[in-house]
mmCIF file of C-alpha atoms (C1' of nucleotides) in Angstrom:
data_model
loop_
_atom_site.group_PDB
_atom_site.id
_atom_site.type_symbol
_atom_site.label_atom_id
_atom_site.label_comp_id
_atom_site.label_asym_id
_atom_site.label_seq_id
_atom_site.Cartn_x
_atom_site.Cartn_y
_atom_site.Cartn_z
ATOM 1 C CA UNK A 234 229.947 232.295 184.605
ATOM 2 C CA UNK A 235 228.933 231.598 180.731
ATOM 3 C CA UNK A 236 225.975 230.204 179.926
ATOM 4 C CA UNK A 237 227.869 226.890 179.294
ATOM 5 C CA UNK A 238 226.183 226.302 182.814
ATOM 6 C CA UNK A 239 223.034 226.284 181.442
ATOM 7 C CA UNK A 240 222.631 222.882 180.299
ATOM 8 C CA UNK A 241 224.173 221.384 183.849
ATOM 9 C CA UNK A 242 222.199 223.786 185.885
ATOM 10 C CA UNK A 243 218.509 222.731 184.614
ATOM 11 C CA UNK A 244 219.598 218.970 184.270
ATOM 12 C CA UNK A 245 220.396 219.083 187.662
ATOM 13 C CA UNK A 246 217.055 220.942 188.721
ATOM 14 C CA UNK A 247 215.331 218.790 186.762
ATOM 15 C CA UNK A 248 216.427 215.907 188.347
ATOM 16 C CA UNK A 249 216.420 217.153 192.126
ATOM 17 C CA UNK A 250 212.031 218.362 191.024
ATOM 18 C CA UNK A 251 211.758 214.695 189.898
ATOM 19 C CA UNK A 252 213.566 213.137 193.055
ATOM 20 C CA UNK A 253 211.436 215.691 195.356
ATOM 21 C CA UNK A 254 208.204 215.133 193.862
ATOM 22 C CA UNK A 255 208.526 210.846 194.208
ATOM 23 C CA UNK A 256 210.247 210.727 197.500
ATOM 24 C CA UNK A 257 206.885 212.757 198.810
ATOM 25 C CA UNK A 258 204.664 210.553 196.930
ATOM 26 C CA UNK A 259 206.671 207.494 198.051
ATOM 27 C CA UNK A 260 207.413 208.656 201.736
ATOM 28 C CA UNK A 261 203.685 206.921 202.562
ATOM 29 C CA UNK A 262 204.565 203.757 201.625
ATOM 30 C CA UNK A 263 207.781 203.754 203.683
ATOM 31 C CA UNK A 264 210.502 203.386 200.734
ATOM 32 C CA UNK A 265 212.649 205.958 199.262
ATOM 33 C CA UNK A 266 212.842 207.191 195.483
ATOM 34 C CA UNK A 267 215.694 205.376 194.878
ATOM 35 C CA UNK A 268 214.736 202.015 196.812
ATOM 36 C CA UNK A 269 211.930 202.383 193.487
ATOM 37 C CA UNK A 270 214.624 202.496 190.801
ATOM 38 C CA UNK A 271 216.556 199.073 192.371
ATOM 39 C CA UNK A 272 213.005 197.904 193.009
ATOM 40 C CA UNK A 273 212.209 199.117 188.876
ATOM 41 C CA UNK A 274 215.031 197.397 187.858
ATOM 42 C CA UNK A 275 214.486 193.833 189.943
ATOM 43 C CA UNK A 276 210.852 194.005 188.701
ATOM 44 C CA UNK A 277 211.440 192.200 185.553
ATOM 45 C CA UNK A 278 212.026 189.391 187.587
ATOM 46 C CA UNK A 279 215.159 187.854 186.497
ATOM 47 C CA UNK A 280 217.632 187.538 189.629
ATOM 48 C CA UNK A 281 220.946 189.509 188.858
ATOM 49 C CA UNK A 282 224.223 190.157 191.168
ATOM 50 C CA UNK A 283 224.729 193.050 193.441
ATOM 51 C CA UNK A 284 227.110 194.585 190.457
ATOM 52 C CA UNK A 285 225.075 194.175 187.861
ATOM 53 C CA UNK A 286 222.246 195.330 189.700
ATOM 54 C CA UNK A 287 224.684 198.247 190.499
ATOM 55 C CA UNK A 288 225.379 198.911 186.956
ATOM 56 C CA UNK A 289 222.065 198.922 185.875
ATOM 57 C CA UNK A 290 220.883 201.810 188.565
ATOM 58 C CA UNK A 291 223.514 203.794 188.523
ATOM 59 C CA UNK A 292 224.995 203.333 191.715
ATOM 60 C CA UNK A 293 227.892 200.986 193.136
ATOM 61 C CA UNK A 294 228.507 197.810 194.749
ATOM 62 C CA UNK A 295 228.735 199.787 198.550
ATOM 63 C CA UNK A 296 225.798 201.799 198.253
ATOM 64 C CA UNK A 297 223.452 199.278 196.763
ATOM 65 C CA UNK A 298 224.461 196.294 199.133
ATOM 66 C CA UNK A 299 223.116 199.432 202.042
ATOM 67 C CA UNK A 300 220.011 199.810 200.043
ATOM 68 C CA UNK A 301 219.747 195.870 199.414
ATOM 69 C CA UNK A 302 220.089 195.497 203.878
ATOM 70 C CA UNK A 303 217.203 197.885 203.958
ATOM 71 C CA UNK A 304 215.331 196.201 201.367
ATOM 72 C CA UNK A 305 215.766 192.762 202.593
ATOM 73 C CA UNK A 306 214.716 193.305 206.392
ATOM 74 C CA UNK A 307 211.520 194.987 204.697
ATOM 75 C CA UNK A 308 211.315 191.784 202.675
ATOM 76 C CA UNK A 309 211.002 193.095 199.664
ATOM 77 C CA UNK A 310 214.417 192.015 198.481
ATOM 78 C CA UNK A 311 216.004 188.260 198.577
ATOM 79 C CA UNK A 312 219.782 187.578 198.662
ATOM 80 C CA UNK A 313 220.593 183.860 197.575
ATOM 81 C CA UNK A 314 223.864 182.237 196.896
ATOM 82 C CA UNK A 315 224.732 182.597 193.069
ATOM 83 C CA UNK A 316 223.957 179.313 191.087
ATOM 84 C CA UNK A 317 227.551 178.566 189.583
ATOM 85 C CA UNK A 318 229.742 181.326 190.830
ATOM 86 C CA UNK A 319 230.161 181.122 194.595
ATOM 87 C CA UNK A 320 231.629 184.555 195.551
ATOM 88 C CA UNK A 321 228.225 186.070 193.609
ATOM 89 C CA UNK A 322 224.849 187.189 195.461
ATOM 90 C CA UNK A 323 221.707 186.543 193.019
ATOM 91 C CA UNK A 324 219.081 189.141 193.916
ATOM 92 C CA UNK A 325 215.260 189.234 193.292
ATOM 93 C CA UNK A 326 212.488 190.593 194.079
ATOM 94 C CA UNK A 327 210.059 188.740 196.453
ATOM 95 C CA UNK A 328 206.399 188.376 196.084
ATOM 96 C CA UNK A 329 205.602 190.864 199.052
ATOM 97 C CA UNK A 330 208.406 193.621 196.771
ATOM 98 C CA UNK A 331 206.152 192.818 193.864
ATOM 99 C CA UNK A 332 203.341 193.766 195.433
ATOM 100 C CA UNK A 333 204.879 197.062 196.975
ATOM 101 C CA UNK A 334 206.112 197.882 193.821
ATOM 102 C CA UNK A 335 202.692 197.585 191.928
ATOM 103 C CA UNK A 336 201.446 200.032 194.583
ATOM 104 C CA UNK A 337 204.573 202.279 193.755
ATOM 105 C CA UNK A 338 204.311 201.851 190.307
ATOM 106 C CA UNK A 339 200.685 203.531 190.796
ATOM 107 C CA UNK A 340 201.358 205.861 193.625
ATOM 108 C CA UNK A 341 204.360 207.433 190.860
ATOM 109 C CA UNK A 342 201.569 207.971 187.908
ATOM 110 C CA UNK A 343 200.577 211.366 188.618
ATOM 111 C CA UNK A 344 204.573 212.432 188.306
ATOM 112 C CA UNK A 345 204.955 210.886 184.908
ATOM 113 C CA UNK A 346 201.775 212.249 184.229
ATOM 114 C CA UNK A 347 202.872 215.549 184.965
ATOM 115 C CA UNK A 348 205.846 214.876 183.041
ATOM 116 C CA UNK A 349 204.689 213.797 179.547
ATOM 117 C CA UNK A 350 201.164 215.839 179.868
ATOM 118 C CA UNK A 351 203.839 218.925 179.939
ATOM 119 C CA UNK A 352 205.407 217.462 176.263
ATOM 120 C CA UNK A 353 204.192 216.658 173.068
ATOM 121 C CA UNK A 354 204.696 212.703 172.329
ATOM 122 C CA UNK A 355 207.674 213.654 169.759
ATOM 123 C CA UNK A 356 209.356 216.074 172.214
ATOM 124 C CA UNK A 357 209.389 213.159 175.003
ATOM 125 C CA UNK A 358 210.397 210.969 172.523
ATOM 126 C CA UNK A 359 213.165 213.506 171.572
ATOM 127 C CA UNK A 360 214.225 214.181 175.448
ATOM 128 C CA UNK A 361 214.866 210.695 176.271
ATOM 129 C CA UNK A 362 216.890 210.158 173.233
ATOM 130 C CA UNK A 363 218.953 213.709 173.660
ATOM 131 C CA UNK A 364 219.776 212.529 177.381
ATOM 132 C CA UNK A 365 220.553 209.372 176.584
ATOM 133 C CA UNK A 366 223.154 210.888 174.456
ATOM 134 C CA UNK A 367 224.288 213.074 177.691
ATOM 135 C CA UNK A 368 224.781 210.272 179.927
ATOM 136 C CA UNK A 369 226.721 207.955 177.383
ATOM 137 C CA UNK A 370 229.065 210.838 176.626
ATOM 138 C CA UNK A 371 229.696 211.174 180.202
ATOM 139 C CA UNK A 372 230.448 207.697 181.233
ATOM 140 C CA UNK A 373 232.334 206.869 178.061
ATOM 141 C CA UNK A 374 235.478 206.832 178.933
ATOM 142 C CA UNK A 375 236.681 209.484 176.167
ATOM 143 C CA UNK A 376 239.616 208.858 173.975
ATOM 144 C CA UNK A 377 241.757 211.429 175.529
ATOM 145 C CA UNK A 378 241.088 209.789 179.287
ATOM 146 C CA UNK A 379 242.465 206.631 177.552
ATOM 147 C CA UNK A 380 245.580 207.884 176.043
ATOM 148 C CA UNK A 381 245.974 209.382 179.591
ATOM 149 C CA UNK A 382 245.789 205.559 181.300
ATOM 150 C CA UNK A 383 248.000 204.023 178.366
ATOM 151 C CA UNK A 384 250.901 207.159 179.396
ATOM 152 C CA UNK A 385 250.312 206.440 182.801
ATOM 153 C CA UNK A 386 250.462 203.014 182.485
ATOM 154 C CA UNK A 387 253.091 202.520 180.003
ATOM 155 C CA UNK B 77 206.718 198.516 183.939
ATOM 156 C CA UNK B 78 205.438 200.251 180.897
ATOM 157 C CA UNK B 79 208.122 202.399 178.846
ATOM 158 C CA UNK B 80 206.507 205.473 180.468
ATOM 159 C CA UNK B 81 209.333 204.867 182.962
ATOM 160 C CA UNK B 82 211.791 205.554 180.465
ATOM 161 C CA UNK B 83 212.465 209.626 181.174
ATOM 162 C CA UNK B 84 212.283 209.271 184.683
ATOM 163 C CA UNK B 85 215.091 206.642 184.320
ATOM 164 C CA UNK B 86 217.041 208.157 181.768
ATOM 165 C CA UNK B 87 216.949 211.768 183.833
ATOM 166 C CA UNK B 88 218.107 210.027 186.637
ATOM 167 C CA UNK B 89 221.098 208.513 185.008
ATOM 168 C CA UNK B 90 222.112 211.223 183.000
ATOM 169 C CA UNK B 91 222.218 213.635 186.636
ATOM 170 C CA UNK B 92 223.796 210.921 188.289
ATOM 171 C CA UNK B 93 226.766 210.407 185.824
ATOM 172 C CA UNK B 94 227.176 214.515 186.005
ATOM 173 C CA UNK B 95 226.682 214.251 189.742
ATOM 174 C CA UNK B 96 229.624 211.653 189.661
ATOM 175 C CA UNK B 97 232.016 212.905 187.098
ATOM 176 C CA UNK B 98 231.798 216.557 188.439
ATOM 177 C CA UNK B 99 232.489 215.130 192.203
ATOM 178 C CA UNK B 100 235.285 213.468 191.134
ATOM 179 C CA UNK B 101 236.533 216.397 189.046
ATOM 180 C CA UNK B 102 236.145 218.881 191.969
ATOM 181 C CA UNK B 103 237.319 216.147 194.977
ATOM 182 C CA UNK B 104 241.059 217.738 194.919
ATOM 183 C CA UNK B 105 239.989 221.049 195.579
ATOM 184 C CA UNK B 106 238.242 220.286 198.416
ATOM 185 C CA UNK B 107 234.805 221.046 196.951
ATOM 186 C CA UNK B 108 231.654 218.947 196.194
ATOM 187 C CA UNK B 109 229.316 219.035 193.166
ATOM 188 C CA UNK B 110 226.678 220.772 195.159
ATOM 189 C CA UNK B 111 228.910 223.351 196.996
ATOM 190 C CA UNK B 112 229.811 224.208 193.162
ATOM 191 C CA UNK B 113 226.421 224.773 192.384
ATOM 192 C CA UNK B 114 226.121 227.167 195.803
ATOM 193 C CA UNK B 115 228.969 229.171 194.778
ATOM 194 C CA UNK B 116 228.077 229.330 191.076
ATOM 195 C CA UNK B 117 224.631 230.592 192.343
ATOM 196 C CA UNK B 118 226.896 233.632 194.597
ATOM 197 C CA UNK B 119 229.319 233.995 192.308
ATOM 198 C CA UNK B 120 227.332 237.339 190.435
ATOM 199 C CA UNK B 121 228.116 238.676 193.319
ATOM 200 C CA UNK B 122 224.750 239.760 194.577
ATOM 201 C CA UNK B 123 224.351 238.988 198.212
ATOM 202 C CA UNK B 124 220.938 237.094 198.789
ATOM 203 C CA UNK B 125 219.436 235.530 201.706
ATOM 204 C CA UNK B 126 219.646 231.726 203.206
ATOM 205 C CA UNK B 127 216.543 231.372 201.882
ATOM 206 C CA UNK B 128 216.633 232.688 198.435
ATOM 207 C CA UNK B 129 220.182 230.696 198.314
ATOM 208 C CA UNK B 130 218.256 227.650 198.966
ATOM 209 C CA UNK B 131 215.484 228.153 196.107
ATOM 210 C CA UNK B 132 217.614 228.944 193.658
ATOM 211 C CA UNK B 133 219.604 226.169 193.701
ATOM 212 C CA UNK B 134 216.761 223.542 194.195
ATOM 213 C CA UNK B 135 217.569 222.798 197.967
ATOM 214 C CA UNK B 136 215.684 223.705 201.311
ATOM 215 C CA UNK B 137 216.884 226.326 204.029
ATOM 216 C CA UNK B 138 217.897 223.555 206.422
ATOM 217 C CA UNK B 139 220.319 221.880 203.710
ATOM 218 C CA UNK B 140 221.703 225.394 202.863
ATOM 219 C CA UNK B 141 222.184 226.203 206.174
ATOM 220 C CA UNK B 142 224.675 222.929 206.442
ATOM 221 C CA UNK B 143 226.266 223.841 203.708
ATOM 222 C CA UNK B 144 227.207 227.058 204.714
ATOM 223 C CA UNK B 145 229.246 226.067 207.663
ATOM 224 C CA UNK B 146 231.237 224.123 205.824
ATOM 225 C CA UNK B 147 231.867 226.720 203.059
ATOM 226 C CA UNK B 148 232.684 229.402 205.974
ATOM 227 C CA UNK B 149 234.583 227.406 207.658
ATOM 228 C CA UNK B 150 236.786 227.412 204.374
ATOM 229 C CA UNK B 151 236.619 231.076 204.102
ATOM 230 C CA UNK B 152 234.600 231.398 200.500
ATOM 231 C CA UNK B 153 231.301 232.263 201.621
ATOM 232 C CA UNK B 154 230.298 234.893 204.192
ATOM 233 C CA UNK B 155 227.233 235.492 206.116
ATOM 234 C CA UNK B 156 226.594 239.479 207.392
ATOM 235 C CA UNK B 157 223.322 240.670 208.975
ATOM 236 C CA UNK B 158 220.924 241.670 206.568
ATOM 237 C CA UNK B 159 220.188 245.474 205.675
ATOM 238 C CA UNK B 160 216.953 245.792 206.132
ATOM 239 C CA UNK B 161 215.049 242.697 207.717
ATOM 240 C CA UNK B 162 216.770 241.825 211.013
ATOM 241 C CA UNK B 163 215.539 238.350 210.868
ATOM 242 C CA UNK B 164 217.615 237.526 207.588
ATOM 243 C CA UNK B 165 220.979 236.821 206.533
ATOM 244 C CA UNK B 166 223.075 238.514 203.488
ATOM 245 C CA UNK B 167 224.854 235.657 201.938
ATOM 246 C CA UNK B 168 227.826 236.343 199.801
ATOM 247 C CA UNK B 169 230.842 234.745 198.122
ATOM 248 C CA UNK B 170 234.272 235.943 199.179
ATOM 249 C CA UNK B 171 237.480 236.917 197.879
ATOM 250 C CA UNK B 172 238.540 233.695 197.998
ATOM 251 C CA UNK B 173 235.258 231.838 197.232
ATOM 252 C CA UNK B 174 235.925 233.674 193.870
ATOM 253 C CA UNK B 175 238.984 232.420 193.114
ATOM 254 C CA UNK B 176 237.909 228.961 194.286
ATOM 255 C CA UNK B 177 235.149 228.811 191.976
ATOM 256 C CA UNK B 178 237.681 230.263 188.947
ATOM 257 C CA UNK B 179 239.634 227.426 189.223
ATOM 258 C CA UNK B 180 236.515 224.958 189.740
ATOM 259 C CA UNK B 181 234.955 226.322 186.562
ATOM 260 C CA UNK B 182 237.919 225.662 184.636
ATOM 261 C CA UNK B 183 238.692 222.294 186.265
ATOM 262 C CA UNK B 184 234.743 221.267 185.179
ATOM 263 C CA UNK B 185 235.318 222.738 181.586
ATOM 264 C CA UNK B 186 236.320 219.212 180.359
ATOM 265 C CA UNK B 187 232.714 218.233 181.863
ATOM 266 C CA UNK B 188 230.763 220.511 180.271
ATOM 267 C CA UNK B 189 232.793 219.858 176.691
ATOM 268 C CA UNK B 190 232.174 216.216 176.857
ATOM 269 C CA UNK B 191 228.067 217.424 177.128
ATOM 270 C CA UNK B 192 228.041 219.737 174.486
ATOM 271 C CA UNK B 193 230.148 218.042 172.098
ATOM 272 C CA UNK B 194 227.868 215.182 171.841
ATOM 273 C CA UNK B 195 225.261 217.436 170.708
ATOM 274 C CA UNK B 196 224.642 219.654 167.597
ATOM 275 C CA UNK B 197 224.158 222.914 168.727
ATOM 276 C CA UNK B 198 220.383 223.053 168.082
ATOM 277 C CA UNK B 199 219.841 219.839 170.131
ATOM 278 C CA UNK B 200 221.576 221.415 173.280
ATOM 279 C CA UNK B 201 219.127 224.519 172.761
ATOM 280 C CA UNK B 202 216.468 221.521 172.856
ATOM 281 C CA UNK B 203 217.260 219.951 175.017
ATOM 282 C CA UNK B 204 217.519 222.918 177.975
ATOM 283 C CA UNK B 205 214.288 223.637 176.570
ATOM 284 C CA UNK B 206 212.984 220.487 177.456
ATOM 285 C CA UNK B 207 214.586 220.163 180.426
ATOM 286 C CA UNK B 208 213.351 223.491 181.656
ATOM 287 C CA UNK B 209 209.659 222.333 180.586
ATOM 288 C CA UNK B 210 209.812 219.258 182.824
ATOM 289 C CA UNK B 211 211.495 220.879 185.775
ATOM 290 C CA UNK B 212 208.304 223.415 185.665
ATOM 291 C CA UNK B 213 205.869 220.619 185.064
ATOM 292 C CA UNK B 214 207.094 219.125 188.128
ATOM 293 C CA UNK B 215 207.545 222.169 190.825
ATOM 294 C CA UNK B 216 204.526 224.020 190.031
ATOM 295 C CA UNK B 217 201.147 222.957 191.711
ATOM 296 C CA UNK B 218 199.204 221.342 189.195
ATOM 297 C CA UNK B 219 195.272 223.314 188.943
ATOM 298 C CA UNK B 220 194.270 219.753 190.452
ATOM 299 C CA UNK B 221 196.486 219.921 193.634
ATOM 300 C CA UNK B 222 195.328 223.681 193.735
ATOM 301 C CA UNK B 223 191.277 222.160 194.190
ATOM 302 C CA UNK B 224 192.867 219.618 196.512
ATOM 303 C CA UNK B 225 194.456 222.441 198.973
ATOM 304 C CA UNK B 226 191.145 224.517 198.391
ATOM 305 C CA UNK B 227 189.168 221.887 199.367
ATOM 306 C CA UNK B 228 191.238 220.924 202.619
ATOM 307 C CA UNK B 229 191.146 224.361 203.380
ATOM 308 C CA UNK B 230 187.487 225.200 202.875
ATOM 309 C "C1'" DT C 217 200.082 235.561 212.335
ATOM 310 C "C1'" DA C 218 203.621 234.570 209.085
ATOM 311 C "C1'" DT C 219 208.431 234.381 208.051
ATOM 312 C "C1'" DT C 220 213.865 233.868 208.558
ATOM 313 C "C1'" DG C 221 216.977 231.325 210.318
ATOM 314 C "C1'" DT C 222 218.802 228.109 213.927
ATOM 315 C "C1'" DT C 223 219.007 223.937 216.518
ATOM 316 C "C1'" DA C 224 218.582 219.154 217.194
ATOM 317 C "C1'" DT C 225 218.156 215.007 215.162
ATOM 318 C "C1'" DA C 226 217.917 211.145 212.066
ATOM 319 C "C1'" DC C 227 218.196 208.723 207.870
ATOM 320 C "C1'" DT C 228 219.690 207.621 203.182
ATOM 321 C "C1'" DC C 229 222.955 207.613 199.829
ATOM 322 C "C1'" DT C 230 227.725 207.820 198.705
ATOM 323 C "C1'" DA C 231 232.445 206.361 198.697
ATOM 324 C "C1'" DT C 232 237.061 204.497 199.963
ATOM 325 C "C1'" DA C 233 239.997 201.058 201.755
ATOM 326 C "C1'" DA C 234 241.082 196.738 203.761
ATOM 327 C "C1'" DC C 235 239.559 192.197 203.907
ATOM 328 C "C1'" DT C 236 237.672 187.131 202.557
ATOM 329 C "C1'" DA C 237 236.626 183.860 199.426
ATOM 330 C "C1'" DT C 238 236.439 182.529 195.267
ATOM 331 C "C1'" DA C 239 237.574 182.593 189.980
ATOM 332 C "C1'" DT D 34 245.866 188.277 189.474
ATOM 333 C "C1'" DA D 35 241.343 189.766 189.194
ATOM 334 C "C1'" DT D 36 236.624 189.726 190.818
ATOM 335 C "C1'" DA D 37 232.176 189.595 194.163
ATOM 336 C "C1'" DG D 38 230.856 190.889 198.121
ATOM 337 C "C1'" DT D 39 231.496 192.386 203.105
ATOM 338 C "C1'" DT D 40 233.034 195.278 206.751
ATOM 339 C "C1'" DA D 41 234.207 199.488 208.830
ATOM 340 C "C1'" DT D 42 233.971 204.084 208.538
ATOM 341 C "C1'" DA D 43 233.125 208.707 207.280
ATOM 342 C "C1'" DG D 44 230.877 212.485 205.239
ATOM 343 C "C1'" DA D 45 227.397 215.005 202.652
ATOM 344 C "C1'" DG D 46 222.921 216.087 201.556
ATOM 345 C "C1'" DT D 47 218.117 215.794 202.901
ATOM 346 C "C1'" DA D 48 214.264 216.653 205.771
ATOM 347 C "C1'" DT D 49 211.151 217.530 209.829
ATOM 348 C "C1'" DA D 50 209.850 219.712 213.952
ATOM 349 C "C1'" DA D 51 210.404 222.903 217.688
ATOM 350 C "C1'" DC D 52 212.137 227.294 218.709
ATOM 351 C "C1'" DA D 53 213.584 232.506 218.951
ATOM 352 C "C1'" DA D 54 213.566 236.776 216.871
ATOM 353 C "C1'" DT D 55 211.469 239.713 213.878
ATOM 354 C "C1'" DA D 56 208.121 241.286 210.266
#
DNA sequence: TATTGTTATACTCTATAACTATA
DNA sequence: TATAGTTATAGAGTATAACAATA
């Protein structure tokens, strides 16, 4: 193996150390690391659909409608009927999912604590923008993937 | 949410879309992205314990364990008694766990491009760097959760 | 007493495919 | 025809606790 790995390898450790560390800090309050990120991304308080909200975390439509059936009997999570398109779901965040998510949002300090207290400001600046560049080149569909769909496709 | 969520977010997305693209990548051999990492981890050829297995590749014993019997039960990894401490096992990678993880490296080459060729070569350096930092920052005990434990434990 | 691994068990996330109802 | 969401279903990883064998 050549140290090509290297860069996968300690992404992925990184990561799982992150996802360890909340899911302990948020097993207390009875939600899951990820149940943060939809709640996170609901927070701002603007109702989106079940794909968007999909998009936005990461995820897709199947797994996040699971998450959103969790949510919802928890009451942190509302489903209502979209305002002018009727196959869409508009999802928000209630007032009780507010709440648990100000208590998250707290409970989660000391991890981004230990996070940026273990950077200078310009190297966490830096990190964020270098794997932001990671994930885009990864989900970009690259050009040679689309010349493969036009051959395939004729 | 302050913007002090933004690495946590931006970690978690950049994992996830190499957790995704490698999955799909490796689906026709018959291999997940985390049974990669296990035989990447065996592939020196070293045989190491369940337990070692398990911290070198971020996971815990338990998850190892299932992860084993489905490996064995494909014939690439093997478990023998270990030399010296009766209680433990000798993991290794077999003949065909080898080849399996030949052909898996080269199918996740196009992966690994697609990472490195959005970066100069000093920012990947940086950016494992980085990486490495935070992963540390986040599995070591921190001196305050050290005065916790000594504490508890009087 | 502490440690290695197993067993049993349960839950969350993930993902695909077939379906409905709308657009 | 394409899209939003549901349903059914399956599998993989994760994790805890109780246990046996051994250190």
């Amino acid at each position: 193996m050549s140290n090509d790995a290297e860069l996968p390898l300690v992404l992925r450790s990184a990561y799982l150390a992150l996802h360890r560390a909340s899911n302990a800090q948020f097993a207390s309050h009875g939600v899951t690391a990820d149940q943060f990120v939809l709640l996170a991304t609901l927070s701002e308080g603007k109702a989106i659909t079940q794909r968007e909200l999909a998009l936005r975390m990461s995820s897709d439509p199947s797994t996040v409608r699971a998450m959103l059936n969790l949510l919802e009997k928890g009451g942190l999570v509302r489903r209502a009927s979209h305002p002018t398109d009727a196959r869409a779901k508009s999802v928000s965040i209630t007032t009780a999912g507010n709440r648990k998510f100000q208590q998250l949002w707290k409970a989660g300090q000391k991890i981004r604590d230990k996070m940026y207290d273990s950077l200078d400001p310009d190297e966490a600046t830096a990190l964020v923008s270098l794997l932001r560049t990671i994930a885009d080149s990864l989900t970009q569909e690259s050009a040679a993937d689309l010349r493969l769909a036009n051959t395939v496709l004729g």
